Tab-separated table of C-alpha atoms in Angstrom:
chain	number	residue	atom	x	y	z
O	1170	MET	CA	273.255	247.068	223.659
O	1171	LYS	CA	273.778	250.078	225.912
O	1172	VAL	CA	276.591	252.155	224.854
O	1173	LEU	CA	277.898	254.322	227.132
O	1174	VAL	CA	279.750	257.640	224.667
O	1175	ALA	CA	282.701	260.022	226.602
O	1176	VAL	CA	282.008	263.651	225.579
O	1177	LYS	CA	284.781	266.480	225.959
O	1178	ARG	CA	284.094	269.993	226.596
O	1179	VAL	CA	287.057	272.315	224.008
O	1180	ILE	CA	287.382	275.543	222.765
O	1181	ASP	CA	285.890	275.985	219.382
O	1182	TYR	CA	287.948	274.202	216.955
O	1183	ASN	CA	287.088	276.804	214.302
O	1184	VAL	CA	288.441	279.611	217.451
O	1185	LYS	CA	291.958	281.270	216.972
O	1186	ILE	CA	293.616	279.580	220.359
O	1187	ARG	CA	295.161	282.417	223.147
O	1188	VAL	CA	297.545	282.141	225.376
O	1189	LYS	CA	297.647	284.096	228.897
O	1190	PRO	CA	300.368	287.205	229.384
O	1191	ASP	CA	302.122	285.671	232.067
O	1192	HIS	CA	302.304	282.766	229.322
O	1193	SER	CA	300.434	279.925	232.424
O	1194	ASP	CA	297.724	278.877	230.617
O	1195	VAL	CA	294.727	279.174	227.718
O	1196	ASP	CA	292.759	282.842	227.921
O	1197	LEU	CA	289.498	281.243	228.490
O	1198	THR	CA	288.167	284.922	228.552
O	1199	ASN	CA	284.904	285.686	226.478
O	1200	VAL	CA	285.772	281.980	223.838
O	1201	LYS	CA	283.349	280.017	222.275
O	1202	MET	CA	282.913	276.091	224.100
O	1203	ALA	CA	281.720	272.787	222.161
O	1204	MET	CA	281.590	269.135	221.610
O	1205	ASN	CA	285.457	267.296	221.361
O	1206	PRO	CA	285.113	266.918	217.316
O	1207	PHE	CA	285.753	263.557	217.573
O	1208	CYS	CA	283.412	263.343	220.623
O	1209	GLU	CA	280.242	264.489	218.047
O	1210	ILE	CA	281.338	261.681	215.906
O	1211	ALA	CA	281.628	259.055	219.058
O	1212	VAL	CA	278.005	260.031	220.276
O	1213	GLU	CA	276.630	260.134	216.001
O	1214	GLU	CA	277.932	256.398	215.186
O	1215	ALA	CA	275.997	255.565	218.596
O	1216	VAL	CA	273.370	256.826	217.739
O	1217	ARG	CA	272.963	254.942	214.360
O	1218	LEU	CA	273.304	251.822	216.028
O	1219	LYS	CA	270.259	252.397	217.641
O	1220	GLU	CA	268.706	253.417	214.617
O	1221	LYS	CA	269.696	249.929	213.194
O	1222	GLY	CA	267.859	248.156	216.527
O	1223	ILE	CA	271.316	247.361	217.590
O	1224	ALA	CA	271.962	249.842	220.303
O	1225	SER	CA	268.791	249.614	222.677
O	1226	GLU	CA	270.729	253.278	224.991
O	1227	VAL	CA	271.873	255.675	224.449
O	1228	VAL	CA	274.344	256.665	227.848
O	1229	VAL	CA	276.318	260.023	226.983
O	1230	ALA	CA	278.840	260.793	229.717
O	1231	THR	CA	281.066	264.012	230.893
O	1232	VAL	CA	283.876	264.736	232.652
O	1233	GLY	CA	284.334	268.832	233.642
O	1234	PRO	CA	283.036	271.663	234.743
O	1235	LYS	CA	278.961	272.964	235.619
O	1236	ALA	CA	279.340	274.632	231.800
O	1237	ALA	CA	279.934	271.067	230.340
O	1238	GLN	CA	276.493	270.671	231.111
O	1239	GLU	CA	275.932	272.307	227.530
O	1240	GLN	CA	278.430	269.459	226.014
O	1241	LEU	CA	275.597	266.962	227.630
O	1242	ARG	CA	272.474	268.441	226.047
O	1243	THR	CA	274.340	268.939	222.471
O	1244	ALA	CA	274.678	265.321	222.718
O	1245	LEU	CA	270.938	265.149	223.714
O	1246	ALA	CA	270.093	266.405	221.439
O	1247	LEU	CA	272.281	264.720	218.768
O	1248	GLY	CA	270.121	261.753	220.053
O	1249	ALA	CA	271.399	259.847	223.482
O	1250	ASP	CA	269.016	259.092	225.666
O	1251	ARG	CA	270.251	260.523	228.936
O	1252	ALA	CA	273.570	262.039	230.111
O	1253	ILE	CA	275.612	261.701	233.324
O	1254	HIS	CA	278.104	264.741	234.317
O	1255	VAL	CA	281.348	264.196	237.375
O	1256	GLN	CA	281.105	267.766	238.012
O	1257	THR	CA	284.460	268.757	239.057
O	1258	ASP	CA	286.847	272.368	238.484
O	1259	GLU	CA	289.658	270.317	238.521
O	1260	ARG	CA	292.206	270.524	235.219
O	1261	VAL	CA	291.465	266.939	234.569
O	1262	GLU	CA	293.808	265.002	232.757
O	1263	SER	CA	293.588	261.432	230.726
O	1264	LEU	CA	294.213	259.307	233.651
O	1265	GLY	CA	291.602	260.992	235.861
O	1266	ALA	CA	288.716	261.701	233.020
O	1267	ALA	CA	289.964	257.174	232.636
O	1268	LYS	CA	288.894	256.507	235.993
O	1269	ALA	CA	285.659	258.115	236.735
O	1270	LEU	CA	284.524	256.804	233.451
O	1271	ALA	CA	285.292	253.663	234.880
O	1272	LYS	CA	283.544	253.315	237.507
O	1273	ILE	CA	280.280	254.559	235.218
O	1274	VAL	CA	281.389	251.256	233.599
O	1275	GLU	CA	280.791	249.839	236.330
O	1276	GLU	CA	277.684	251.052	237.847
O	1277	GLU	CA	276.085	251.071	234.068
O	1278	GLN	CA	277.486	247.910	232.520
O	1279	PRO	CA	277.048	249.003	229.154
O	1280	GLU	CA	278.167	246.417	226.817
O	1281	LEU	CA	279.577	249.137	224.259
O	1282	VAL	CA	281.832	252.618	225.401
O	1283	VAL	CA	282.900	254.713	222.393
O	1284	LEU	CA	285.251	258.181	223.222
O	1285	GLY	CA	286.151	259.885	220.225
O	1286	LYS	CA	290.247	258.961	219.940
O	1287	GLN	CA	291.750	262.491	221.170
O	1288	ALA	CA	290.319	265.792	222.337
O	1289	ILE	CA	291.816	268.692	219.473
O	1290	ASP	CA	292.964	270.896	222.987
O	1291	THR	CA	295.825	268.581	224.181
O	1292	ASP	CA	295.208	265.497	221.280
O	1293	ASN	CA	297.152	263.089	224.230
O	1294	ASN	CA	294.904	260.148	223.137
O	1295	GLN	CA	295.442	258.315	226.181
O	1296	THR	CA	291.329	258.256	227.675
O	1297	GLY	CA	290.117	255.134	225.312
O	1298	GLN	CA	292.979	253.382	225.966
O	1299	MET	CA	293.843	253.690	230.011
O	1300	LEU	CA	289.457	253.327	229.602
O	1301	ALA	CA	290.069	250.317	228.158
O	1302	ALA	CA	293.441	248.467	230.686
O	1303	LEU	CA	291.471	249.853	233.840
O	1304	THR	CA	288.396	247.448	233.036
O	1305	GLY	CA	289.964	245.091	231.478
O	1306	ARG	CA	287.960	244.868	228.214
O	1307	PRO	CA	288.808	244.016	224.606
O	1308	GLN	CA	289.446	247.716	222.350
O	1309	GLY	CA	289.668	248.681	219.018
O	1310	THR	CA	290.925	252.143	218.454
O	1311	PHE	CA	290.872	254.916	215.155
O	1312	ALA	CA	287.779	253.044	214.442
O	1313	SER	CA	287.055	254.304	210.683
O	1314	VAL	CA	284.113	250.828	210.447
O	1315	VAL	CA	282.099	249.861	213.250
O	1316	GLU	CA	279.992	246.219	212.192
O	1317	ALA	CA	278.158	244.211	214.963
O	1318	GLN	CA	277.633	240.996	213.770
O	1319	ASP	CA	277.016	237.799	216.012
O	1320	GLY	CA	277.090	239.356	219.475
O	1321	LYS	CA	280.772	240.441	218.350
O	1322	LEU	CA	282.002	244.085	217.142
O	1323	LEU	CA	284.373	244.450	213.690
O	1324	VAL	CA	286.420	247.527	214.047
O	1325	THR	CA	287.996	248.654	211.112
O	1326	ARG	CA	291.138	251.256	211.615
O	1327	GLU	CA	293.815	252.663	209.203
O	1328	ILE	CA	297.127	251.441	210.266
O	1329	ASP	CA	300.421	252.589	207.979
O	1330	GLY	CA	300.042	249.650	205.780
O	1331	GLY	CA	296.904	249.550	205.181
O	1332	LEU	CA	293.309	248.717	206.679
O	1333	GLN	CA	293.215	246.562	209.939
O	1334	THR	CA	289.861	244.937	211.141
O	1335	LEU	CA	289.628	243.732	214.388
O	1336	GLU	CA	287.246	241.309	215.603
O	1337	LEU	CA	286.028	242.189	219.339
O	1338	THR	CA	283.810	239.982	222.089
O	1339	LEU	CA	281.995	242.330	223.547
O	1340	PRO	CA	281.476	244.214	226.031
O	1341	ALA	CA	284.333	246.849	224.798
O	1342	ILE	CA	285.937	250.004	223.868
O	1343	VAL	CA	286.388	251.867	220.551
O	1344	THR	CA	287.871	254.620	219.985
O	1345	ALA	CA	286.366	256.663	216.272
O	1346	ASP	CA	288.394	258.403	213.861
O	1347	LEU	CA	287.480	261.362	211.261
O	1348	ARG	CA	286.494	259.026	208.738
O	1349	LEU	CA	283.949	256.538	210.489
O	1350	ASN	CA	281.085	259.398	209.901
O	1351	GLU	CA	279.789	262.867	209.256
O	1352	PRO	CA	277.879	263.906	212.540
O	1353	ARG	CA	274.438	265.344	211.322
O	1354	TYR	CA	273.134	269.112	213.191
O	1355	ALA	CA	270.846	268.862	215.755
O	1356	LYS	CA	267.730	269.934	215.057
O	1357	LEU	CA	265.510	273.047	217.092
O	1358	PRO	CA	262.857	270.460	217.600
O	1359	ASP	CA	265.744	268.030	219.348
O	1360	ILE	CA	266.670	270.882	220.505
O	1361	MET	CA	264.011	271.676	222.452
O	1362	LYS	CA	263.171	268.114	223.517
O	1363	ALA	CA	267.044	267.905	225.277
O	1364	LYS	CA	266.023	269.987	227.974
O	1365	LYS	CA	263.749	267.875	229.838
O	1366	LYS	CA	266.146	264.812	228.804
O	1367	PRO	CA	267.339	263.244	232.408
O	1368	LEU	CA	271.402	264.759	233.580
O	1369	ASP	CA	272.432	262.762	236.715
O	1370	VAL	CA	275.511	264.973	238.236
O	1371	LYS	CA	277.736	262.843	240.596
O	1372	THR	CA	280.696	264.167	241.784
O	1373	PRO	CA	284.213	262.071	241.665
O	1374	GLU	CA	283.641	261.963	246.121
O	1375	GLU	CA	280.718	259.696	245.470
O	1376	LEU	CA	282.784	257.792	242.499
O	1377	GLY	CA	284.921	257.820	244.809
O	1378	VAL	CA	287.706	258.731	242.419
O	1379	ASP	CA	290.729	260.770	242.396
O	1380	VAL	CA	290.717	263.479	239.279
O	1381	ALA	CA	293.013	266.043	240.613
O	1382	SER	CA	295.952	266.156	237.873
O	1383	THR	CA	299.258	265.227	238.936
O	1384	LEU	CA	300.777	266.955	235.839
O	1385	THR	CA	302.146	270.445	236.266
O	1386	LEU	CA	301.692	273.128	234.183
O	1387	VAL	CA	304.910	275.002	233.850
O	1388	LYS	CA	304.294	277.300	230.938
O	1389	VAL	CA	302.575	277.683	227.492
O	1390	GLU	CA	303.888	278.978	224.572
O	1391	PRO	CA	302.157	280.064	220.809
O	1392	PRO	CA	302.989	278.696	218.097
O	1393	ALA	CA	305.876	280.797	216.251
O	1394	GLU	CA	304.354	282.108	213.079
O	1395	ARG	CA	305.412	280.921	210.276
O	1396	GLN	CA	307.392	283.434	208.035
O	1397	GLY	CA	306.388	284.211	204.311
O	1398	GLY	CA	307.838	282.730	201.425
O	1399	VAL	CA	309.420	284.464	198.578
O	1400	LYS	CA	309.406	283.187	194.269
O	1401	VAL	CA	312.381	282.142	193.210
O	1402	SER	CA	313.253	282.780	189.743
O	1403	SER	CA	314.933	279.608	188.461
O	1404	VAL	CA	316.212	276.583	189.394
O	1405	ASP	CA	319.654	277.444	190.428
O	1406	GLU	CA	318.218	280.393	192.681
O	1407	LEU	CA	316.495	277.363	194.252
O	1408	VAL	CA	318.782	275.541	195.274
O	1409	ASP	CA	321.220	278.007	196.104
O	1410	LYS	CA	318.651	279.259	198.958
O	1411	LEU	CA	318.300	275.758	200.195
O	1412	LYS	CA	321.834	275.699	200.174
O	1413	ASN	CA	323.232	279.123	202.042
O	1414	GLU	CA	319.576	280.437	203.940
O	1415	ALA	CA	317.470	277.236	204.910
O	1416	LYS	CA	320.821	275.077	204.708
O	1417	VAL	CA	318.092	272.500	204.414
O	1418	ILE	CA	320.601	270.364	201.834
O	1419	SER	CA	324.590	270.378	201.452
């Protein structure tokens, strides 16, 4: 079984986000970039499927600028076999990424496509679902457990009422939740080996898709700073502040 994993380059989750002075976008100057954490989980799950003998090949793909090859090399160091980079300097939204990935799915014909459930920069939670719609494949989103049985996939997902298990007929699309696994760290020998693994570079034009965003970014604002809390000496004082200052009770 061939597994395709989509990854995304995002600002490292440890970095404090800065907004440009003109509020036109997020400031990326000298900012550390990394693989989206949910994508790391997706890569780990694909590699584990290969280690179990269920998957025969793990292919990673991304849509983004040339610098995104760094994240592809990271995925290769984690155990993926080869990489595909759809190179573009456009600001790519969910639908553009899904269209490019749909073309890669058409060319590669993987039995399973694994994505992170969302990216931590936009939090859209859309690409996996859009890819499933474009390819006509069944989908299991927010997967916390993935099991392969008799040519089918059992996907356990967390819902409001508890746990739900879906049975998917392959080929299928799965998006990874946080509880699916704990990603491994890339070892130095694997990082060195990753430099020699195949990385195929394509353009949206070669795939016959337009990935340019159709949305207009109007303004970016940092979140409001939290006000400091205060200690109260009694329940009566707490009720008074909630009623007269916070005005959350009447």
